[in-house]
XYZ file of N, CA, C and O in Angstrom:
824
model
N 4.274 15.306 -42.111
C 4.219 14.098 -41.270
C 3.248 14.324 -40.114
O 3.242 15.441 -39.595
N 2.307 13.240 -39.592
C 1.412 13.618 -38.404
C 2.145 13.457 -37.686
O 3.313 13.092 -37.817
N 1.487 13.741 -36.692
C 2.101 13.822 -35.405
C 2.699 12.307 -34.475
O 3.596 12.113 -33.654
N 1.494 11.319 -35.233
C 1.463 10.314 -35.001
C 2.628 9.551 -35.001
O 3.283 8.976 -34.132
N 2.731 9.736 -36.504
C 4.508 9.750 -36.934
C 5.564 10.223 -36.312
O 6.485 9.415 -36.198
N 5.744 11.366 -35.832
C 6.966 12.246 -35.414
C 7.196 11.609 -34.133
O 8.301 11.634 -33.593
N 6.016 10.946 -33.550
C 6.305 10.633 -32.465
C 6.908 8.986 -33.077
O 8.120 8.775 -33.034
N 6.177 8.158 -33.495
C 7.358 7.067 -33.666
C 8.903 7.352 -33.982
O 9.851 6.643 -33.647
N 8.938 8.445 -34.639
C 10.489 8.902 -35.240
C 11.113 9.266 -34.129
O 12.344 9.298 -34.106
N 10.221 9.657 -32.837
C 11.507 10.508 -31.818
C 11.601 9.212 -30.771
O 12.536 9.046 -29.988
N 10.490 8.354 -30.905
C 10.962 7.452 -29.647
C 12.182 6.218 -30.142
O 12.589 5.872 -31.252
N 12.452 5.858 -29.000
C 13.810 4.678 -29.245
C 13.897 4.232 -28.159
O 13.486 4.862 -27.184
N 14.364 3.229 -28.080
C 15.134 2.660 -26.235
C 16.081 3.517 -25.591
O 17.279 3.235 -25.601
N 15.631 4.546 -25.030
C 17.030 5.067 -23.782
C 17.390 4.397 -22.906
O 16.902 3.757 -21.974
N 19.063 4.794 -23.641
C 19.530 3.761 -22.389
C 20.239 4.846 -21.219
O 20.594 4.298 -20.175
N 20.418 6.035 -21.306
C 21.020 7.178 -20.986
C 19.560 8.022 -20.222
O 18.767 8.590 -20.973
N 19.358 8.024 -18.888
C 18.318 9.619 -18.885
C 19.070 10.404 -17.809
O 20.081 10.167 -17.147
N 18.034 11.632 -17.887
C 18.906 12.949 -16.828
C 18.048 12.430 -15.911
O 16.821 12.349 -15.976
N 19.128 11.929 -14.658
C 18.958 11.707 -13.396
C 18.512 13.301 -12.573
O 18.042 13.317 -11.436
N 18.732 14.403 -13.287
C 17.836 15.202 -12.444
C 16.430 15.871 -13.330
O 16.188 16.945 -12.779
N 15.648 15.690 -14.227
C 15.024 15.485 -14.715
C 13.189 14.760 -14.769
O 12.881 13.877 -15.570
N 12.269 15.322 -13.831
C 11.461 14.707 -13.299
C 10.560 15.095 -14.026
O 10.175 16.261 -14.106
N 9.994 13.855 -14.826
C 8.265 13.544 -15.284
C 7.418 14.370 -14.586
O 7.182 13.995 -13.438
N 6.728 15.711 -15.063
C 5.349 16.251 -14.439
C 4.469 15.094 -13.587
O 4.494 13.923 -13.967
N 3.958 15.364 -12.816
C 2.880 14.430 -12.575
C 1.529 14.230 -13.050
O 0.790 13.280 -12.790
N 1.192 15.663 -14.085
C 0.546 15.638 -14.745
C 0.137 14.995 -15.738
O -1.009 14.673 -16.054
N 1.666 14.712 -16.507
C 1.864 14.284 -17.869
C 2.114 12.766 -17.300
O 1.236 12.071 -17.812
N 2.813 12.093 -16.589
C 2.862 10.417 -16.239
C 1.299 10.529 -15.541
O 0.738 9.460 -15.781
N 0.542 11.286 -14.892
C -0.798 10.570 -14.913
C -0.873 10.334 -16.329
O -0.770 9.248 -16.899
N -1.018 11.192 -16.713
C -2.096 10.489 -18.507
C -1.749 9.420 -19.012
O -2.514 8.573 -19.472
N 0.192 9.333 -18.942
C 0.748 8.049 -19.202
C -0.366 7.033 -19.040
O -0.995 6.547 -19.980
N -0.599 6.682 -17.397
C -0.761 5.562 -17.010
C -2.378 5.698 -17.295
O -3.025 4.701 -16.975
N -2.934 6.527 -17.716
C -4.149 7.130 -17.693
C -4.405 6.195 -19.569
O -5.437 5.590 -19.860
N -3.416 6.317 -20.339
C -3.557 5.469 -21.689
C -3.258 4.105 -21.477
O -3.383 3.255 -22.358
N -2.734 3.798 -19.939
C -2.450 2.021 -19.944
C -4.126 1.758 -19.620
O -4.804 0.935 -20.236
N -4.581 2.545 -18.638
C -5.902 2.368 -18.592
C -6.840 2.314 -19.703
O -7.855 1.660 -19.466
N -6.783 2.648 -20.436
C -7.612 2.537 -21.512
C -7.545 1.983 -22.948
O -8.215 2.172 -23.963
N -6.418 1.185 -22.622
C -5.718 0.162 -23.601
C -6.485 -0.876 -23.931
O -7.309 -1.159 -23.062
N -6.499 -1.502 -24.831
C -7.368 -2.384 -25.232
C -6.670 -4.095 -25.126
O -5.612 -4.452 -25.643
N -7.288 -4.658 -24.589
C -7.017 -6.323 -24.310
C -8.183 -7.719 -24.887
O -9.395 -7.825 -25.078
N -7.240 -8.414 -24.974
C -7.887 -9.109 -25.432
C -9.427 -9.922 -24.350
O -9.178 -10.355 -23.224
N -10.903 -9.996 -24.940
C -11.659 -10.114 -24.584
C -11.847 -9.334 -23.313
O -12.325 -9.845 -22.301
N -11.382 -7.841 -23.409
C -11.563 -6.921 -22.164
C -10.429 -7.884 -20.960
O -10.335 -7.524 -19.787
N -10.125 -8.366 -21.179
C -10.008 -9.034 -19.488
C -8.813 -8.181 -18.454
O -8.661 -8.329 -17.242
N -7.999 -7.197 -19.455
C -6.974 -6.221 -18.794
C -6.320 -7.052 -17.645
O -6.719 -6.671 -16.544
N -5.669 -7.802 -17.609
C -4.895 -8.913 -16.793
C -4.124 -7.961 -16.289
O -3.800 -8.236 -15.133
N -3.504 -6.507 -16.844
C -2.403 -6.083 -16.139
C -2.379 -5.348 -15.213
O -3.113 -4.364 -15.125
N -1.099 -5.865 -13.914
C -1.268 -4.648 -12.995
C 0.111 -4.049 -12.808
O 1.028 -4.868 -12.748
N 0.488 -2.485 -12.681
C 1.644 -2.488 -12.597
C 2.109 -1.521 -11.400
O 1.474 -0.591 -10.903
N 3.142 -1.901 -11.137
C 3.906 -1.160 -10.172
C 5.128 -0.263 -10.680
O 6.002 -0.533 -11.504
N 4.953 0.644 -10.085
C 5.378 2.306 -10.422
C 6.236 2.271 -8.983
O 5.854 2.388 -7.819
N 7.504 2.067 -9.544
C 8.829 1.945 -8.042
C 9.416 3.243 -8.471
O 9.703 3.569 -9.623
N 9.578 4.071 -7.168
C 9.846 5.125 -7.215
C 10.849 4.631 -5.787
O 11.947 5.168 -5.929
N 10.819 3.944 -4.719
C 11.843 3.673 -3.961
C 13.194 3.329 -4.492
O 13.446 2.403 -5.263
N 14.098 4.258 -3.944
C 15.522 4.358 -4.257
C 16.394 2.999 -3.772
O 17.182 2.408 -4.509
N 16.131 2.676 -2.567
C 16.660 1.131 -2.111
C 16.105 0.411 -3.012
O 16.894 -0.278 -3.658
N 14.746 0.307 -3.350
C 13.877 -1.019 -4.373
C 14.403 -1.161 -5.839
O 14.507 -2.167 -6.541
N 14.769 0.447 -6.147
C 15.585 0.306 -7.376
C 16.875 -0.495 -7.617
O 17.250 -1.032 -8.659
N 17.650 -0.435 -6.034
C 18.717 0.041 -6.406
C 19.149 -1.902 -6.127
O 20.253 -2.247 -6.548
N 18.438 -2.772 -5.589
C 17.648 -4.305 -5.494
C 17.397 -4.934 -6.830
O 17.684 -6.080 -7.177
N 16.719 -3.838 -7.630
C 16.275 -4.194 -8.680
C 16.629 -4.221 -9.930
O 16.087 -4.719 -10.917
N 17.769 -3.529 -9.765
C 19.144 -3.481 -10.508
C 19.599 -4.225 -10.929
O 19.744 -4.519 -12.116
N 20.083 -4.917 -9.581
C 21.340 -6.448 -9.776
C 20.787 -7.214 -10.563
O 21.362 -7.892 -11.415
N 19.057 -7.150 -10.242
C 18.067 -8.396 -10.974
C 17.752 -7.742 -12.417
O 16.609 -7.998 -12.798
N 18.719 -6.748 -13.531
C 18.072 -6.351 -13.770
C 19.298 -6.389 -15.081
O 19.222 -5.526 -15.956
N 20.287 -7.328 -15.128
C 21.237 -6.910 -15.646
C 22.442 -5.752 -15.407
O 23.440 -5.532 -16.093
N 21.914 -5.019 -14.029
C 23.217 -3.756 -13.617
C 22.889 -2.865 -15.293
O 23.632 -2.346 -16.127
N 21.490 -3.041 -15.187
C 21.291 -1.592 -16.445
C 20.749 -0.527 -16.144
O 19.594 -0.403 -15.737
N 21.906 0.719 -16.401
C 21.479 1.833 -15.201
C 20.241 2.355 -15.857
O 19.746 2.842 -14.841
N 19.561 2.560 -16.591
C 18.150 2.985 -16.742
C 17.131 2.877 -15.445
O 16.389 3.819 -15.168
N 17.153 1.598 -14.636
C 16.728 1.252 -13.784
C 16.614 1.932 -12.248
O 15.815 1.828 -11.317
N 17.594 2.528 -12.445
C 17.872 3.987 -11.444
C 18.105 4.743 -11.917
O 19.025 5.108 -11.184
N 18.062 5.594 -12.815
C 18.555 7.179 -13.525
C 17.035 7.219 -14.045
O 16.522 8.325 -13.879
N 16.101 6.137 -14.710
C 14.705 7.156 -15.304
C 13.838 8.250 -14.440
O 14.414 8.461 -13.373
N 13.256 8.614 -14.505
C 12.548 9.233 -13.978
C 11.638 8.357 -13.111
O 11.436 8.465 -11.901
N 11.106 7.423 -14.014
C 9.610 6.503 -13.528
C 9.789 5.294 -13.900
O 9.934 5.086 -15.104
N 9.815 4.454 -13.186
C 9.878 3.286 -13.416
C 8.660 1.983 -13.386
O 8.283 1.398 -12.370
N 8.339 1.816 -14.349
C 7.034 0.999 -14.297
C 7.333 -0.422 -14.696
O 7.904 -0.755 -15.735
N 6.712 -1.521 -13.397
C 6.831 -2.615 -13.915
C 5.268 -3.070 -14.368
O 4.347 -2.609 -13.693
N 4.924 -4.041 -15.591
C 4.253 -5.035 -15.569
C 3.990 -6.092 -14.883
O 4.943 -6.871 -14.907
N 3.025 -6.494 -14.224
C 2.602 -7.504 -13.844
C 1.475 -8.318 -13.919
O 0.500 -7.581 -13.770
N 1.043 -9.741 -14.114
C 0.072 -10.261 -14.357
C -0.715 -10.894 -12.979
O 0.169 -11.354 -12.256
N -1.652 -11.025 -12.544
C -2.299 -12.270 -11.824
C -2.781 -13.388 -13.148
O -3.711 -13.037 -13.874
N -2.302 -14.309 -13.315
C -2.425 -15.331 -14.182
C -4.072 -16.042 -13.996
O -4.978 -16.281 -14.794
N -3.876 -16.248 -12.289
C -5.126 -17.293 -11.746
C -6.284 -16.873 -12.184
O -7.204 -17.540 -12.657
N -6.196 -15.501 -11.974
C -7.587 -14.584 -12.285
C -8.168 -14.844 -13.377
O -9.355 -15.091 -13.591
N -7.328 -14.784 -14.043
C -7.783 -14.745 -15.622
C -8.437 -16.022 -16.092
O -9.342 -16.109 -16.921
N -7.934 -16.845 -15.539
C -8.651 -17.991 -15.854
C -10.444 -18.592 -16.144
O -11.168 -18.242 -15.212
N -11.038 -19.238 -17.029
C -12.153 -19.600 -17.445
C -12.766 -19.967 -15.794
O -12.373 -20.542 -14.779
N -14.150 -19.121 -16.357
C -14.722 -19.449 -15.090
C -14.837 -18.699 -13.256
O -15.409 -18.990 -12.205
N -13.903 -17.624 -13.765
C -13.419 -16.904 -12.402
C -14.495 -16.005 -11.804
O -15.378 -15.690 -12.602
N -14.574 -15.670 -10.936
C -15.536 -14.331 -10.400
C -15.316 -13.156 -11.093
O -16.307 -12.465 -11.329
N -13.845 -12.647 -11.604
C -13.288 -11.900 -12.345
C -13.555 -11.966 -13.812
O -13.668 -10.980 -14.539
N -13.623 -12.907 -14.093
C -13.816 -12.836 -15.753
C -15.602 -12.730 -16.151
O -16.068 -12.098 -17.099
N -16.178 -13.326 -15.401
C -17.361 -12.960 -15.110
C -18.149 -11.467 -15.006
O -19.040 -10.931 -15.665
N -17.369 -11.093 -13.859
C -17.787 -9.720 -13.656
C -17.187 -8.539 -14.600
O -17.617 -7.388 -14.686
N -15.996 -9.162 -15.341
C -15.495 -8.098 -16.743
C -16.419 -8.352 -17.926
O -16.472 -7.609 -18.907
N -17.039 -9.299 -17.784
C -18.320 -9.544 -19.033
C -19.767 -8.927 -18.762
O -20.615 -8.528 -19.560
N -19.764 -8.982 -17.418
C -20.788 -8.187 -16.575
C -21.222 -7.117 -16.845
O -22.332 -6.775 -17.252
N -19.874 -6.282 -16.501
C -19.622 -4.821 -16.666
C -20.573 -4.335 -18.322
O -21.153 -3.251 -18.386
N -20.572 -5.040 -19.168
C -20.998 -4.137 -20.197
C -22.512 -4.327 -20.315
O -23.007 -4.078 -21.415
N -23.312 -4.738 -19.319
C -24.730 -4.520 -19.343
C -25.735 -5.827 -19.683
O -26.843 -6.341 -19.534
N -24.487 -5.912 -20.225
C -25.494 -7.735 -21.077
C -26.507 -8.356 -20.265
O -26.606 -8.396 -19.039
N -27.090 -8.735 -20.982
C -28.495 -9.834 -20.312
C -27.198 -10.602 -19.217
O -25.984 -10.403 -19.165
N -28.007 -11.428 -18.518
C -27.577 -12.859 -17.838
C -27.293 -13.891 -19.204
O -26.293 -14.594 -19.350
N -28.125 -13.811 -19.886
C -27.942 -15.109 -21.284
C -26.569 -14.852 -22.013
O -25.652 -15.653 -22.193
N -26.655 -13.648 -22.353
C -25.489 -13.049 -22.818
C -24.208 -13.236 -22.071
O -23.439 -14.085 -22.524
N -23.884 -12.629 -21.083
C -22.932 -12.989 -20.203
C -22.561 -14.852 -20.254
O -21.485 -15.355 -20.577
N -23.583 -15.439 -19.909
C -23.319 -17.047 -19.879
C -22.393 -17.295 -21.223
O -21.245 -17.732 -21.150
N -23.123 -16.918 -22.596
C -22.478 -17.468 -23.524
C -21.180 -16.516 -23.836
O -20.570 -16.812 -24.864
N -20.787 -15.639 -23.232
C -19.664 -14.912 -23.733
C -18.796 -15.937 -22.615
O -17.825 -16.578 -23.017
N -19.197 -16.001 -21.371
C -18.554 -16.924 -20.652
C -17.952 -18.358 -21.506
O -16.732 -18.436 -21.645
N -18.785 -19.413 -22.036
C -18.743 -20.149 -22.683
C -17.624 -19.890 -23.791
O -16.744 -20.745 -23.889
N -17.592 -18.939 -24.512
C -16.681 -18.385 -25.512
C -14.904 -18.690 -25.243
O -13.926 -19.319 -25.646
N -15.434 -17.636 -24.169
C -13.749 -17.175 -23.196
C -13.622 -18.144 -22.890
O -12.393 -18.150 -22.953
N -13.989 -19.570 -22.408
C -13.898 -20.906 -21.618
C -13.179 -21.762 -23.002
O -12.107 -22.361 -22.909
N -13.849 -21.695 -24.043
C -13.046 -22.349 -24.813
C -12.407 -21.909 -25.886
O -12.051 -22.566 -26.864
N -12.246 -20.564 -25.635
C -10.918 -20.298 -26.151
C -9.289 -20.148 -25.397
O -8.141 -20.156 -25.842
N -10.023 -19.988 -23.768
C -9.087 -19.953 -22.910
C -8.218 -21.528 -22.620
O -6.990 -21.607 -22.669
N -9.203 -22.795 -22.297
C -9.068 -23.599 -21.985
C -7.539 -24.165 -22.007
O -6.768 -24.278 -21.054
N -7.268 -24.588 -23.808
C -6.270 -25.128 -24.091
C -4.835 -24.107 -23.551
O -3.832 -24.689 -23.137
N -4.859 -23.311 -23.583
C -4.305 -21.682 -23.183
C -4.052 -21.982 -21.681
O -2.909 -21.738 -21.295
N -4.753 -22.371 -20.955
C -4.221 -22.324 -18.986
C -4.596 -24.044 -18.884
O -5.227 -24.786 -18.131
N -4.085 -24.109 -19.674
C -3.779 -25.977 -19.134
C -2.783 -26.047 -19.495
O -2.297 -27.171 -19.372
N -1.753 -24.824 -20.224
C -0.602 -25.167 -19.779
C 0.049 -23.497 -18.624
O -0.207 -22.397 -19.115
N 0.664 -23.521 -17.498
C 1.248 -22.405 -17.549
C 1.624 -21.591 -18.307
O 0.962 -20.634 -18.708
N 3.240 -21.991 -18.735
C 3.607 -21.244 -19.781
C 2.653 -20.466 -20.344
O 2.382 -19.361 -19.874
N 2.025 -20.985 -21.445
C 0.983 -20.513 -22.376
C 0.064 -19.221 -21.927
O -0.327 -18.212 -22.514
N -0.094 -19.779 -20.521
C -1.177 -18.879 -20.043
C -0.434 -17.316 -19.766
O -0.877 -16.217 -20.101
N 0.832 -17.632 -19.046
C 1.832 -16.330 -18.570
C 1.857 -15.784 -19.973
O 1.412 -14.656 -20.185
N 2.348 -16.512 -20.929
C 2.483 -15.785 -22.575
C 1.371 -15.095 -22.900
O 1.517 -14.068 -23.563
N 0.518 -15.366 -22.643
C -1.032 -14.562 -23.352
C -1.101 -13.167 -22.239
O -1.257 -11.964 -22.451
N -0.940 -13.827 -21.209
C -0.920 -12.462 -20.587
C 0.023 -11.546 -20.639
O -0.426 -10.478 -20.225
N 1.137 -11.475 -20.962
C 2.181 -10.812 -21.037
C 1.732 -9.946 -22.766
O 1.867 -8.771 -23.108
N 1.333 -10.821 -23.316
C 0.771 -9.595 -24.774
C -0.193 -8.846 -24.571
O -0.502 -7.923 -25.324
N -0.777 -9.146 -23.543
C -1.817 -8.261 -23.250
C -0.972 -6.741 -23.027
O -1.000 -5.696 -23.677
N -0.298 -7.111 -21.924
C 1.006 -6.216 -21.348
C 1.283 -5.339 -22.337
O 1.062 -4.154 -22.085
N 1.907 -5.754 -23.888
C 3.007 -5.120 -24.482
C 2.091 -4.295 -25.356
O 2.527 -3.382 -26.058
N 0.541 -4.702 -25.289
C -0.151 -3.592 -26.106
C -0.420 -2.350 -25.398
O -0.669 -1.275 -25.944
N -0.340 -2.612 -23.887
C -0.878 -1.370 -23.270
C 0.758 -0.468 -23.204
O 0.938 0.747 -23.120
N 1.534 -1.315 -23.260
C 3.124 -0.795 -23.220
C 3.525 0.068 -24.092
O 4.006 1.166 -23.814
N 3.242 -0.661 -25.891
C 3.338 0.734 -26.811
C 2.562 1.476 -27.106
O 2.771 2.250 -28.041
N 1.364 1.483 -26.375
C 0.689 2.534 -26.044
C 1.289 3.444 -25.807
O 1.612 4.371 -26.549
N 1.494 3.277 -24.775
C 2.204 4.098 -23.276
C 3.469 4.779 -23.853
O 3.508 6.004 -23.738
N 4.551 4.132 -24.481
C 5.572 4.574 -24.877
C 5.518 5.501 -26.389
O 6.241 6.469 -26.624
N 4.683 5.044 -27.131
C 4.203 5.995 -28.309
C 3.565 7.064 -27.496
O 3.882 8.136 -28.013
N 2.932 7.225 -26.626
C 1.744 8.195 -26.464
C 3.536 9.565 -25.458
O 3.900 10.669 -25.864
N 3.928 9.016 -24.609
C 5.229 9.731 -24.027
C 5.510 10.490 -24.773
O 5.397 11.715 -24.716
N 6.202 9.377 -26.134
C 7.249 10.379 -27.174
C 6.249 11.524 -27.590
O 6.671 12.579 -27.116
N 5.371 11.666 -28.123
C 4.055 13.039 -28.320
C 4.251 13.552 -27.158
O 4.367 14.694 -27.603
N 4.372 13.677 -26.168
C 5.143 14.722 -25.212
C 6.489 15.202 -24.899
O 6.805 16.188 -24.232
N 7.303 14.257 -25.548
C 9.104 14.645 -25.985
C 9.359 13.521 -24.625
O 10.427 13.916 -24.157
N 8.988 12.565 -23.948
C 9.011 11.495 -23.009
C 9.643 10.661 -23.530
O 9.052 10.178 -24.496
N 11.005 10.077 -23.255
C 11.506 8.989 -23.607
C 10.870 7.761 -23.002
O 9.924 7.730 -22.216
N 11.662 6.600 -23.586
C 11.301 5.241 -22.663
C 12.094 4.366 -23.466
O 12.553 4.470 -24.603
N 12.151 3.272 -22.387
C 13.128 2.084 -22.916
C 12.117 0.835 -22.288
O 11.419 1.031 -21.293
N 12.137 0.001 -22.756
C 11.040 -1.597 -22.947
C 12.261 -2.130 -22.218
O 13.333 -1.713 -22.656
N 12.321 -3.163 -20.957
C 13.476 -3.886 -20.661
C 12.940 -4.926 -20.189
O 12.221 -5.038 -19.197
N 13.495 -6.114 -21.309
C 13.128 -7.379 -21.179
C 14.352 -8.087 -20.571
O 14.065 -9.207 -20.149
N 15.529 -7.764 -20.428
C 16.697 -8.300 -19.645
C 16.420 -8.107 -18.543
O 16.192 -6.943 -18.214
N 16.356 -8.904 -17.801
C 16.195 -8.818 -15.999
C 15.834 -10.784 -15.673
O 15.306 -11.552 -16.477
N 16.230 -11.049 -14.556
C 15.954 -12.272 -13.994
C 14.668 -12.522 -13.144
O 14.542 -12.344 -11.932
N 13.691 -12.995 -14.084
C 12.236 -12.947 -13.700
C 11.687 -13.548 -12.391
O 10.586 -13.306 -11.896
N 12.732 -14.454 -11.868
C 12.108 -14.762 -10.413
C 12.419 -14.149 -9.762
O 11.521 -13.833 -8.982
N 14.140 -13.302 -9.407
C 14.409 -12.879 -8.840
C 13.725 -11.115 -8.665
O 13.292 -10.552 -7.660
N 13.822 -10.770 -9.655
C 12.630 -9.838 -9.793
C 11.138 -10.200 -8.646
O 10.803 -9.782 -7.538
N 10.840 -10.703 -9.151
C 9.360 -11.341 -8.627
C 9.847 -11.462 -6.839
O 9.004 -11.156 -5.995
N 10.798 -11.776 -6.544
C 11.109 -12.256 -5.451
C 11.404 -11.091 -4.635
O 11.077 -11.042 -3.449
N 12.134 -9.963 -5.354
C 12.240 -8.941 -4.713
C 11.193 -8.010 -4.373
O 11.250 -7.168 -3.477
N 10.130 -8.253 -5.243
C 8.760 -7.257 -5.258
C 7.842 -8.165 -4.416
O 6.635 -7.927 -4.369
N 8.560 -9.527 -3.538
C 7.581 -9.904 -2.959
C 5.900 -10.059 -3.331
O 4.964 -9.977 -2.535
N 5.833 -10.379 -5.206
C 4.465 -10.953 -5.467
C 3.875 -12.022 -5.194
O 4.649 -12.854 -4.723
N 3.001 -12.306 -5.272
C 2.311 -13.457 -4.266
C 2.012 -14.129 -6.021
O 2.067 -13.829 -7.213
N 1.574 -15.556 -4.769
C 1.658 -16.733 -5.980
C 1.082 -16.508 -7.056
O 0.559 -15.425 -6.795
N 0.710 -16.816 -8.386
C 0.757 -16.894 -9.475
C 0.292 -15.687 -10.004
O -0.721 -15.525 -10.684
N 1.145 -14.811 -9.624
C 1.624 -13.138 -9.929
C 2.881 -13.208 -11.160
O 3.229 -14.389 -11.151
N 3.492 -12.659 -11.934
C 4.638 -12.702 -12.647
C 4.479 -11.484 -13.373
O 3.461 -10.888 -13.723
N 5.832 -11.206 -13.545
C 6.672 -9.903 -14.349
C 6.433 -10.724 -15.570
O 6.748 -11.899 -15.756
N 5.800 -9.867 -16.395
C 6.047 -9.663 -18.007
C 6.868 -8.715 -18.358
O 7.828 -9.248 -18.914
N 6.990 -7.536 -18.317
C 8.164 -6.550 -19.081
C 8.218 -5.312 -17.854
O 7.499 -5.204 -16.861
N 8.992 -4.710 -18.172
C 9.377 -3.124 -17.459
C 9.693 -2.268 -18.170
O 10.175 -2.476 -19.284
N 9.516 -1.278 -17.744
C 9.758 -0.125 -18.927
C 10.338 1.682 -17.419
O 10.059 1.983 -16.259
N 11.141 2.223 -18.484
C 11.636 3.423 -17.962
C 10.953 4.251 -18.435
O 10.380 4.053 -19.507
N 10.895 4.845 -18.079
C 10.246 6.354 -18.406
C 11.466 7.981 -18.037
O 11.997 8.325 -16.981
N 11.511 8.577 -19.341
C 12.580 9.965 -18.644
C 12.598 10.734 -19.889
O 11.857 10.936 -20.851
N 14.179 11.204 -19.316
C 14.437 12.136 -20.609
C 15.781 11.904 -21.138
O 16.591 11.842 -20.213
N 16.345 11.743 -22.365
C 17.279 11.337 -22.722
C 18.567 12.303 -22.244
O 18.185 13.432 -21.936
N 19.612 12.152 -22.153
C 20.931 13.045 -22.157
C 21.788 12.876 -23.288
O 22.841 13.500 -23.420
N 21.334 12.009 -24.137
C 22.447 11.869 -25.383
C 21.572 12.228 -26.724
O 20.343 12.161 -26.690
N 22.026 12.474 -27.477
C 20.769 12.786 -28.762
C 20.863 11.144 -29.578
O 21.936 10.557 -29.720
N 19.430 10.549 -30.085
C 19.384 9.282 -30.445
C 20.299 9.734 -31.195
O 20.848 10.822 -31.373
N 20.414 7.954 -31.902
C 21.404 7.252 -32.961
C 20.382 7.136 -34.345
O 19.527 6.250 -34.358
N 20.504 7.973 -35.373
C 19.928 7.521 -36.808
C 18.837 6.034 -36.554
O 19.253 4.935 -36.186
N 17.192 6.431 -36.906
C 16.808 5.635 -36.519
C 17.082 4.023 -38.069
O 17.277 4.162 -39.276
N 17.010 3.230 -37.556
C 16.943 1.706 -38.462
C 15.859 1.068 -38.579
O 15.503 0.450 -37.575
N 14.901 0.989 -39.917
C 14.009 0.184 -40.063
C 14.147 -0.256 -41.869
O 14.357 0.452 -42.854
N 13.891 -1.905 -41.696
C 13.357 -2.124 -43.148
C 12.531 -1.925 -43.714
O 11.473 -1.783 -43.101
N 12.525 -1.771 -45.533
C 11.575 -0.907 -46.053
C 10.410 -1.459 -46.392
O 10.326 -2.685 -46.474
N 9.578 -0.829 -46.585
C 8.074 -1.526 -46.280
C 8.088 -2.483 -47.271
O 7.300 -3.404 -47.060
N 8.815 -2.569 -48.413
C 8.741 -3.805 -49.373
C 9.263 -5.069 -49.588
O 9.298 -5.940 -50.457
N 9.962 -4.660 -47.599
C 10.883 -6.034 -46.863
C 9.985 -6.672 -46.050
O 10.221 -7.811 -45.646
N 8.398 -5.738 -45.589
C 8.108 -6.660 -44.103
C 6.622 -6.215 -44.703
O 5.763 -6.215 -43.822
N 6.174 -5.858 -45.942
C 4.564 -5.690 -46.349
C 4.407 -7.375 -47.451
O 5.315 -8.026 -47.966
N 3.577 -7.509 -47.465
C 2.972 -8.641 -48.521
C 1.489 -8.679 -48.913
O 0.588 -9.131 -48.207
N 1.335 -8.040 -50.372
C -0.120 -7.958 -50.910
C -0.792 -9.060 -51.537
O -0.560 -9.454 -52.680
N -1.664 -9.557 -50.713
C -2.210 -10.960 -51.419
C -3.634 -10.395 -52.160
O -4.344 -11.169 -52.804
């Protein structure tokens, strides 16, 4: 089995970590060092995240969080977050992420043009727009959480939590929003037999 593998086989959602148990700082740089270099759609990397390591902020972030102790026992706690506005067709930002790769001025215009109407229908509605950005999120996420387990790094994905109140407690500014959170640690219980259907339940050869 590669390695590649062993590591999907050892990761799972912890819901259990050793509260005395601390992430190298070596090894959570690289973590966040593979969110960096995650791949998004049309480059635009919408995500920004916050790494709460305050014990009061946790302990706030809790209540908003379902009272799921992962939230204070991981090691590292990383939230997702989007600026929505930014992203939007037409921005100084989306501009200058098309910029970045050297292109003519002509070039840039029509990649602009591109992103404009593929974005368009997409941020004319909210919703829609928070949704696109939030997948951006979950690719750099199992990144992040595949790349851990290859270091014996647990993690748990936590989509239970109350998203304004969240937002409200981290004091983000307007059209900022939580897409997902994730723990980072080390387990104290040994997983549960992992569960997946067999590839001749979820493959289809056309």
């Amino acid at each position: 089995m590669s390695e590649f593998l062993k590591a999907m086989t050892f990761r799972h959602a912890c819901k259990a970590f050793d509260t005395e148990k601390q992430i190298p700082s070596e090894q959570f740089d690289s973590i966040l060092e593979v969110l960096r270099t995650s791949p998004s759609s049309f480059g635009m990397e919408p995500w920004r995240v916050i790494v709460v390591r305050n014990p009061n902020l946790r302990k706030a972030l809790k209540s908003a969080c379902w009272n799921q102790n992962q939230i204070t026992e991981c090691s590292e706690l990383v939230i997702f977050t989007t600026d929505n506005d930014t992203v939007r067709s037409d921005t100084p930002y989306v501009r200058k992420m098309f910029e970045r790769r050297g292109l003519p001025a002509e070039a840039v215009d029509t990649y602009m043009g591109v992103y404009k109407n593929y974005l368009e229908p997409i941020e004319a509605d909210e919703m829609l727009l928070e949704n696109w950005t939030a997948k951006q999120c979950y690719i750099a996420l199992a990144n992040m959480m595949t790349y851990a387990a290859t270091l014996e790094i647990d993690s748990c994905p936590i989509e239970g939590f109350d998203k304004e109140e969240v937002e409200a407690i981290l004091d983000l500014e307007y059209g900022h929003s939580v897409a997902v959170i994730c723990a980072f640690g080390y387990r104290v219980k040994a997983q549960s037999e992992q569960k997946r259907l067999e590839l001749k339940q979820i493959v289809e050869y056309r």
